[in-house]
Amino acid sequence: MKIINGSEFDAYWKNESKTAIDDPKTDKTVKKIIDDVRKKGDKAVRRFASKFDKSSPVKLEVSFSEAKQALEQLRANEPSLAEALELSAKNIKTFSQKQKEQFINFEYEIDSGLVTGQRVIPVQRAAVYIPGGRFPLFSSVLMCLIPAFCAGAKEVILSSPPMEDGLPDKRTLAAAAVATAVCGAAEKQIRIFAIGGAQAIAALALGTESVPKVDVITGPGNRFVAAAKRILFGAVGIDFIAGPSDVLVITDGKALKDPDQAADFAAADLIAQAEHDPDARSRALVPNRELAEKIAAAIEHRLTSLPTAKTARASLNTGGLIIVYKDKEEAICIADKIAPEHLELQTSDDDSWIPSLKNYGSLFIGALSAEVLGDYSAGVNHTLPTETSARFTGGLSVRQFLKTVTTLRCSNGDGYEKARNAAEIIGRAEGLEGHALSAEGRKTC
């Protein structure tokens, strides 16, 4: 775990912040997959499944009865996990519904005869992609499906790679059943497909004989999935391009009465992020070197008994960083440059930091607010912007499944006449006489 002073950060960041979003080799592969799916549909999807996935099912669509059966098996074999998923789903639903309440229809009279408005309309067909891999992210099923249901999407498509039996991971299927039940969604609102990788994104964006074309695609994935989403954006809406996960912990060692425990909490959360992937980034901001070294020692102690220590250590050795800041102003400046996916505040005066911090995907306030609660069960969404994209966007929410469209209602009045006349003048000045005449013709109405 590297330790540097705040004054060294800019030089460090100049190299560290280079993004790998544009990878020509990956793009070339993905473009070929997209082109093949566009031309050959299901046949291409099955061919790529036989090449990249654990099986290539003859039937790409999976009956929802498989999801219900998977949930029944989970309740029988792992009842505590089933209960945990249901609790998480209820919290995510509650939070998503509260978010939906913030998007409202309205009409507002700007001036006499000029009534402007907004309508909030759910997308008709939304897709959720859930990766398989070593650790199938079945918690992401809840995080993506539930906001789509709460937004009011007419149909939600779940796509996930097939396992050896030709079906997505059983826990992924069980989570889909949990999300559907908790939201009170009709079974006809959800369709499930056993398709993985870039070919899944292509099939969802373009449509095939079996897979319907969708309006928006959300969810995490590897670099091929991310590249496919980026390349196909425009043909389909997306949430954002996800890169390696990251966390930044701001701690002064005083959030708890026991400073050793405060250091250990920070170490635990840095490791939790690092175990995701060797490319994950775990960073901390601390006010003195003594605390930095205490956190580093706590990390080493925890790694000795961690089953995922190999992955975590690879991540921490490559990109783990503890920055010693000289004052709060410097710490905030560094935090906003990093623009972390997850930002944790574990200080003696958390609320004094919050107004100045601008760039983060999700903020975890206080020593008890471990990022892992956001990952799984507290209700906030864990699908968040990475690689500094928190500078311009927030995380997945009902917003990704809603369109806010505008309306205009005009009638005779002073405000209308002023706007009509202004439109005529501007249209003519731009050389668009047809525009000007359209406005001029309404002068005598």
Coordinates of C-alpha atoms in Angstrom, one line a residue:
M1 CA 0.0 0.0 0.0
K2 CA 1.7 3.2 -1.2
I3 CA 1.7 6.2 1.1
I4 CA 2.3 9.7 -0.4
N5 CA 1.9 13.3 0.7
G6 CA -0.8 15.5 -0.7
S7 CA 1.8 17.6 -2.5
E8 CA 2.8 14.6 -4.5
F9 CA -0.7 13.7 -5.7
D10 CA -0.8 15.7 -8.9
A11 CA 2.3 14.0 -10.3
Y12 CA 0.9 10.6 -9.2
W13 CA -2.6 11.3 -10.7
K14 CA -1.2 12.4 -14.1
N15 CA -0.3 8.8 -14.8
E16 CA -2.9 7.0 -12.7
S17 CA -5.9 8.7 -14.2
K18 CA -5.3 7.5 -17.8
T19 CA -8.4 5.7 -18.9
A20 CA -8.6 2.4 -20.8
I21 CA -12.0 3.1 -22.3
D22 CA -10.7 3.4 -25.8
D23 CA -8.9 0.1 -26.4
P24 CA -8.5 -0.4 -30.2
K25 CA -8.0 -4.2 -29.9
T26 CA -11.2 -4.7 -27.8
D27 CA -13.1 -2.3 -30.0
K28 CA -12.1 -4.3 -33.1
T29 CA -13.4 -7.5 -31.6
V30 CA -16.6 -6.0 -30.3
K31 CA -17.4 -4.3 -33.6
K32 CA -17.1 -7.7 -35.4
I33 CA -19.5 -9.2 -32.9
I34 CA -22.0 -6.4 -33.3
D35 CA -21.8 -6.7 -37.1
D36 CA -22.3 -10.4 -37.0
V37 CA -25.3 -10.1 -34.7
R38 CA -26.8 -7.4 -36.9
K39 CA -26.5 -9.6 -40.0
K40 CA -27.1 -13.1 -38.6
G41 CA -29.1 -12.6 -35.4
D42 CA -29.7 -15.6 -33.2
K43 CA -27.2 -17.7 -35.2
A44 CA -24.4 -15.3 -34.4
V45 CA -25.4 -15.1 -30.8
R46 CA -25.2 -18.9 -30.4
R47 CA -21.9 -19.1 -32.2
F48 CA -20.3 -16.5 -29.9
A49 CA -21.9 -18.3 -26.9
S50 CA -20.2 -21.5 -27.9
K51 CA -16.9 -19.6 -28.2
F52 CA -17.0 -17.5 -25.0
D53 CA -19.6 -18.9 -22.6
K54 CA -20.0 -22.1 -20.7
S55 CA -22.7 -23.4 -23.0
S56 CA -24.7 -22.4 -26.1
P57 CA -28.4 -23.0 -25.4
V58 CA -30.6 -23.8 -28.4
K59 CA -33.4 -21.7 -26.8
L60 CA -32.1 -18.3 -25.8
E61 CA -35.2 -17.3 -23.8
V62 CA -35.7 -18.7 -20.3
S63 CA -39.1 -19.3 -18.8
F64 CA -39.9 -17.3 -15.7
S65 CA -40.9 -20.5 -14.1
E66 CA -37.1 -21.3 -13.9
A67 CA -36.7 -18.1 -11.8
K68 CA -39.5 -19.1 -9.5
Q69 CA -38.0 -22.6 -9.1
A70 CA -34.6 -21.1 -8.4
L71 CA -36.0 -19.0 -5.6
E72 CA -37.8 -22.0 -4.1
Q73 CA -34.5 -23.9 -4.1
L74 CA -32.7 -20.9 -2.5
R75 CA -35.3 -20.7 0.2
A76 CA -34.9 -24.4 0.9
N77 CA -31.1 -24.5 0.8
E78 CA -30.0 -21.0 1.8
P79 CA -32.9 -19.5 3.7
S80 CA -30.8 -16.7 5.3
L81 CA -29.6 -15.6 1.8
A82 CA -33.2 -15.6 0.5
E83 CA -34.3 -13.5 3.4
A84 CA -31.4 -11.1 2.9
L85 CA -32.2 -10.7 -0.8
E86 CA -35.9 -10.0 0.1
L87 CA -34.9 -7.4 2.7
S88 CA -32.5 -5.7 0.3
A89 CA -35.2 -5.7 -2.4
K90 CA -37.7 -4.0 -0.2
N91 CA -35.2 -1.3 0.8
I92 CA -34.3 -0.7 -2.9
K93 CA -37.9 -0.5 -3.8
T94 CA -38.7 2.0 -1.1
F95 CA -35.8 4.2 -2.1
S96 CA -36.6 3.9 -5.8
Q97 CA -40.2 4.9 -5.2
K98 CA -39.1 7.9 -3.3
Q99 CA -36.8 8.9 -6.2
K100 CA -39.7 8.5 -8.6
E101 CA -41.7 11.0 -6.6
Q102 CA -39.2 13.7 -7.5
F103 CA -40.1 13.4 -11.2
I104 CA -43.4 15.1 -11.7
N105 CA -45.6 16.3 -14.6
F106 CA -46.3 20.0 -14.5
E107 CA -47.5 22.9 -16.6
Y108 CA -46.3 26.5 -15.9
E109 CA -47.4 29.7 -17.5
I110 CA -44.2 31.6 -18.2
D111 CA -46.2 34.6 -19.6
S112 CA -49.7 35.3 -20.7
G113 CA -50.5 32.9 -23.5
L114 CA -47.3 30.8 -23.0
V115 CA -47.8 27.6 -21.0
T116 CA -44.8 25.4 -20.8
G117 CA -44.8 21.9 -19.3
Q118 CA -43.0 18.7 -18.5
R119 CA -44.2 15.1 -18.8
V120 CA -42.4 12.2 -17.3
I121 CA -42.7 9.0 -19.4
P122 CA -41.2 5.6 -18.6
V123 CA -39.3 3.8 -21.4
Q124 CA -41.3 1.0 -22.9
R125 CA -38.7 -1.7 -22.9
A126 CA -35.7 -1.7 -20.6
A127 CA -32.8 -4.2 -20.5
V128 CA -30.6 -5.3 -17.6
Y129 CA -27.4 -7.1 -18.2
I130 CA -25.9 -9.2 -15.4
P131 CA -22.5 -10.7 -15.8
G132 CA -21.6 -14.3 -14.8
G133 CA -17.9 -14.9 -14.4
R134 CA -16.2 -16.1 -11.2
F135 CA -18.6 -14.1 -9.0
P136 CA -22.0 -13.8 -10.5
L137 CA -23.3 -10.4 -9.4
F138 CA -26.8 -11.5 -8.4
S139 CA -27.2 -8.4 -6.1
S140 CA -27.0 -6.3 -9.3
V141 CA -30.2 -8.0 -10.4
L142 CA -32.1 -6.2 -7.6
M143 CA -30.2 -2.9 -8.2
C144 CA -31.2 -2.8 -11.9
L145 CA -34.6 -4.5 -12.1
I146 CA -36.3 -2.8 -9.2
P147 CA -35.7 0.8 -10.4
A148 CA -37.0 -0.2 -13.9
F149 CA -40.1 -1.7 -12.4
C150 CA -40.6 1.3 -10.1
A151 CA -40.2 3.7 -13.1
G152 CA -43.0 1.9 -14.8
A153 CA -41.2 0.3 -17.7
K154 CA -43.8 -1.8 -19.6
E155 CA -41.4 -4.6 -20.2
V156 CA -38.0 -5.4 -18.6
I157 CA -35.5 -7.8 -20.2
L158 CA -32.9 -9.6 -18.1
S159 CA -29.9 -11.0 -19.9
S160 CA -27.1 -13.1 -18.3
P161 CA -24.6 -15.6 -19.6
P162 CA -25.6 -19.3 -19.7
M163 CA -24.0 -21.7 -17.3
E164 CA -23.3 -25.4 -18.1
D165 CA -27.0 -26.2 -17.9
G166 CA -27.9 -23.5 -20.5
L167 CA -29.5 -21.3 -17.9
P168 CA -28.2 -18.1 -16.1
D169 CA -26.7 -18.6 -12.7
K170 CA -29.4 -19.9 -10.3
R171 CA -28.9 -17.1 -7.8
T172 CA -29.3 -14.6 -10.6
L173 CA -32.6 -16.2 -11.5
A174 CA -33.7 -16.3 -7.9
A175 CA -32.9 -12.6 -7.5
A176 CA -35.1 -11.9 -10.6
A177 CA -38.0 -13.7 -8.9
V178 CA -37.4 -11.7 -5.7
A179 CA -37.4 -8.4 -7.5
T180 CA -40.5 -9.2 -9.5
A181 CA -42.4 -10.3 -6.4
V182 CA -41.4 -7.4 -4.2
C183 CA -42.4 -4.9 -6.9
G184 CA -45.7 -6.7 -7.5
A185 CA -44.8 -6.8 -11.2
A186 CA -46.7 -9.1 -13.5
E187 CA -44.7 -12.1 -14.8
K188 CA -45.4 -10.9 -18.3
Q189 CA -43.5 -7.7 -17.5
I190 CA -40.2 -9.6 -17.4
R191 CA -38.4 -11.7 -19.9
I192 CA -35.1 -13.6 -19.3
F193 CA -32.5 -14.5 -21.8
A194 CA -29.4 -16.7 -21.4
I195 CA -27.0 -14.5 -23.4
G196 CA -23.7 -13.1 -22.2
G197 CA -21.0 -10.7 -23.3
A198 CA -20.9 -8.2 -26.2
Q199 CA -23.3 -10.4 -28.2
A200 CA -26.0 -9.9 -25.5
I201 CA -25.6 -6.1 -25.8
A202 CA -25.7 -6.3 -29.6
A203 CA -28.8 -8.5 -29.5
L204 CA -30.6 -6.2 -27.1
A205 CA -29.7 -3.0 -28.9
L206 CA -30.4 -4.3 -32.4
G207 CA -33.0 -7.1 -31.9
T208 CA -32.8 -10.6 -33.3
E209 CA -35.4 -13.3 -34.2
S210 CA -35.7 -14.2 -30.5
V211 CA -34.5 -11.0 -28.6
P212 CA -36.6 -7.9 -28.8
K213 CA -35.0 -4.6 -29.4
V214 CA -34.9 -2.5 -26.3
D215 CA -34.9 1.3 -25.5
V216 CA -32.2 1.3 -22.8
I217 CA -29.6 -1.1 -21.5
T218 CA -28.2 -0.9 -17.9
G219 CA -26.0 -3.0 -15.8
P220 CA -22.3 -3.9 -15.2
G221 CA -20.0 -6.0 -17.4
N222 CA -16.4 -6.7 -18.5
R223 CA -14.5 -4.5 -21.0
F224 CA -16.2 -6.2 -24.0
V225 CA -19.6 -5.4 -22.6
A226 CA -18.6 -1.8 -21.8
A227 CA -17.2 -1.4 -25.3
A228 CA -20.4 -2.7 -26.8
K229 CA -22.5 -0.3 -24.8
R230 CA -20.3 2.6 -25.8
I231 CA -20.3 1.7 -29.5
L232 CA -24.0 1.1 -29.7
F233 CA -25.0 4.2 -27.7
G234 CA -27.4 6.1 -29.9
A235 CA -29.0 3.0 -31.3
V236 CA -29.9 2.4 -27.7
G237 CA -29.8 4.3 -24.4
I238 CA -27.3 3.2 -21.8
D239 CA -26.7 4.1 -18.1
F240 CA -23.0 4.7 -18.4
I241 CA -19.7 3.0 -19.2
A242 CA -18.5 1.1 -16.2
G243 CA -14.8 0.6 -15.4
P244 CA -13.0 -0.9 -12.5
S245 CA -14.6 -0.3 -9.1
D246 CA -13.0 2.2 -6.7
V247 CA -13.4 3.7 -3.2
L248 CA -12.0 6.7 -1.4
V249 CA -12.0 6.8 2.4
I250 CA -11.6 10.1 4.1
T251 CA -10.7 9.4 7.8
D252 CA -9.1 11.4 10.6
G253 CA -9.0 8.4 13.0
K254 CA -11.4 10.2 15.3
A255 CA -14.8 8.9 14.1
L256 CA -14.7 6.3 16.9
K257 CA -13.5 6.5 20.5
D258 CA -10.9 3.8 19.8
P259 CA -8.4 5.1 17.1
D260 CA -7.2 1.6 16.4
Q261 CA -10.7 0.5 15.6
A262 CA -11.2 3.6 13.4
A263 CA -8.1 2.6 11.4
D264 CA -9.3 -1.0 11.2
F265 CA -12.7 0.2 9.8
A266 CA -10.9 2.1 7.1
A267 CA -8.6 -0.9 6.3
A268 CA -11.6 -3.2 6.1
D269 CA -13.4 -1.0 3.6
L270 CA -10.3 -0.6 1.5
I271 CA -9.8 -4.4 1.3
A272 CA -13.5 -4.9 0.5
Q273 CA -13.1 -2.8 -2.6
A274 CA -9.7 -4.4 -3.5
E275 CA -11.0 -7.9 -3.5
H276 CA -13.3 -7.1 -6.4
D277 CA -10.6 -7.2 -9.0
P278 CA -6.9 -6.6 -9.5
D279 CA -7.8 -3.4 -11.3
A280 CA -10.0 -2.1 -8.5
R281 CA -8.7 1.0 -6.8
S282 CA -8.7 1.5 -3.0
R283 CA -7.6 4.9 -1.7
A284 CA -7.6 6.9 1.6
L285 CA -7.1 10.5 2.7
V286 CA -5.7 10.9 6.2
P287 CA -4.3 13.9 8.1
N288 CA -1.0 12.4 9.3
R289 CA 1.5 9.7 8.4
E290 CA 1.0 7.9 11.8
L291 CA -2.6 7.1 10.8
A292 CA -1.6 6.1 7.3
E293 CA 0.9 3.6 8.7
K294 CA -1.7 2.3 11.2
I295 CA -4.2 1.7 8.3
A296 CA -1.5 0.0 6.2
A297 CA -0.6 -2.3 9.2
A298 CA -4.3 -3.1 9.7
I299 CA -4.6 -4.0 6.0
E300 CA -1.6 -6.4 6.3
H301 CA -3.1 -8.0 9.4
R302 CA -6.5 -8.6 7.7
L303 CA -5.0 -10.0 4.5
T304 CA -3.3 -12.9 6.4
S305 CA -6.7 -14.6 6.9
L306 CA -8.7 -13.3 3.9
P307 CA -9.8 -16.0 1.4
T308 CA -9.6 -13.4 -1.4
A309 CA -6.2 -12.1 -0.3
K310 CA -4.5 -12.9 -3.6
T311 CA -6.9 -10.6 -5.6
A312 CA -7.0 -7.9 -2.9
R313 CA -3.2 -7.8 -2.6
A314 CA -2.8 -7.6 -6.4
S315 CA -5.1 -4.6 -6.4
L316 CA -3.5 -2.9 -3.4
N317 CA 0.0 -3.4 -4.7
T318 CA -0.9 -2.0 -8.1
G319 CA -3.1 0.9 -7.2
G320 CA -3.7 1.1 -3.4
L321 CA -2.9 4.5 -2.1
I322 CA -3.0 6.5 1.2
I323 CA -2.6 10.2 0.8
V324 CA -1.5 12.4 3.7
Y325 CA -3.2 15.8 3.4
K326 CA -2.0 19.0 5.0
D327 CA -5.5 20.5 5.5
K328 CA -9.1 20.0 4.7
E329 CA -8.9 22.2 1.6
E330 CA -6.2 20.1 0.1
A331 CA -8.1 16.9 0.9
I332 CA -11.3 18.2 -0.7
C333 CA -9.4 19.2 -3.8
I334 CA -7.8 15.8 -4.1
A335 CA -11.1 14.0 -3.5
D336 CA -12.9 15.9 -6.3
K337 CA -10.0 15.1 -8.7
I338 CA -10.3 11.4 -7.9
A339 CA -14.2 11.7 -8.3
P340 CA -14.6 8.3 -6.6
E341 CA -17.3 5.8 -7.3
H342 CA -17.7 5.4 -3.6
L343 CA -16.7 8.1 -1.1
E344 CA -16.6 7.4 2.6
L345 CA -16.5 10.0 5.3
Q346 CA -15.2 8.6 8.7
T347 CA -14.3 11.8 10.6
S348 CA -15.1 13.6 13.8
D349 CA -17.1 16.2 11.9
D350 CA -18.5 14.6 8.8
D351 CA -21.2 17.2 8.2
S352 CA -18.6 20.0 7.8
W353 CA -17.1 18.2 4.8
I354 CA -20.3 17.4 2.9
P355 CA -21.1 20.8 1.3
S356 CA -17.7 21.1 -0.3
L357 CA -17.5 17.6 -1.8
K358 CA -18.9 17.6 -5.3
N359 CA -17.7 14.6 -7.3
Y360 CA -18.7 11.1 -6.2
G361 CA -21.0 8.3 -7.2
S362 CA -22.4 7.7 -3.7
L363 CA -21.5 9.2 -0.3
F364 CA -21.3 7.1 2.9
I365 CA -21.4 9.3 6.0
G366 CA -20.0 8.1 9.3
A367 CA -18.0 5.1 10.5
L368 CA -21.0 2.8 10.5
S369 CA -21.9 3.6 6.9
A370 CA -19.7 1.0 5.3
E371 CA -19.8 1.0 1.5
V372 CA -20.8 -2.7 1.6
L373 CA -24.2 -1.7 2.9
G374 CA -24.7 0.3 -0.2
D375 CA -23.5 -2.6 -2.3
Y376 CA -26.2 -4.9 -0.9
S377 CA -28.9 -3.9 1.5
A378 CA -29.4 -0.3 2.5
G379 CA -31.6 0.7 -0.5
V380 CA -29.2 3.0 -2.4
N381 CA -28.0 1.7 -5.8
H382 CA -24.6 0.2 -6.2
T383 CA -24.4 0.7 -10.0
L384 CA -22.3 3.8 -9.9
P385 CA -20.0 5.9 -12.2
T386 CA -16.4 4.9 -12.3
E387 CA -13.1 6.3 -13.7
T388 CA -13.9 9.9 -12.7
S389 CA -17.2 10.0 -14.5
A390 CA -18.8 11.0 -11.2
R391 CA -17.7 14.5 -12.4
F392 CA -20.8 14.6 -14.7
T393 CA -23.2 11.9 -13.7
G394 CA -24.7 10.1 -10.7
G395 CA -25.5 6.4 -10.3
L396 CA -28.3 4.2 -11.7
S397 CA -31.8 5.1 -10.5
V398 CA -35.3 5.3 -11.8
R399 CA -34.0 8.3 -13.9
Q400 CA -32.4 5.9 -16.4
F401 CA -35.8 4.4 -17.1
L402 CA -37.7 7.7 -17.5
K403 CA -37.9 10.4 -20.2
T404 CA -38.6 14.0 -19.2
V405 CA -40.2 15.6 -22.3
T406 CA -41.5 19.1 -22.6
T407 CA -44.8 20.5 -23.8
L408 CA -45.9 23.9 -25.1
R409 CA -49.5 25.3 -25.1
C410 CA -50.1 28.7 -26.7
S411 CA -53.0 31.1 -26.7
N412 CA -53.4 34.8 -27.6
G413 CA -51.9 37.1 -25.0
D414 CA -49.1 39.6 -24.6
G415 CA -46.5 37.0 -23.7
Y416 CA -47.4 34.9 -26.7
E417 CA -47.2 37.8 -29.1
K418 CA -43.8 38.8 -27.8
A419 CA -42.5 35.2 -28.2
R420 CA -44.0 34.9 -31.7
N421 CA -42.4 38.2 -32.8
A422 CA -39.1 37.2 -31.3
A423 CA -39.2 33.8 -33.1
E424 CA -40.0 35.6 -36.4
I425 CA -37.0 38.0 -36.0
I426 CA -34.5 35.3 -35.0
G427 CA -35.6 32.9 -37.8
R428 CA -35.1 35.6 -40.4
A429 CA -31.8 36.6 -38.9
E430 CA -30.5 33.0 -39.2
G431 CA -31.6 32.9 -42.8
L432 CA -34.4 30.4 -42.2
E433 CA -37.2 32.2 -43.9
G434 CA -39.5 29.3 -43.5
H435 CA -39.2 29.6 -39.8
A436 CA -39.9 33.3 -39.9
L437 CA -43.0 32.8 -42.1
S438 CA -44.3 30.1 -39.8
A439 CA -44.2 32.5 -36.9
E440 CA -45.4 35.5 -39.0
G441 CA -48.4 33.6 -40.2
R442 CA -49.7 33.3 -36.7
K443 CA -49.7 37.0 -36.1
T444 CA -53.3 37.6 -36.9
C445 CA -54.7 34.5 -35.1

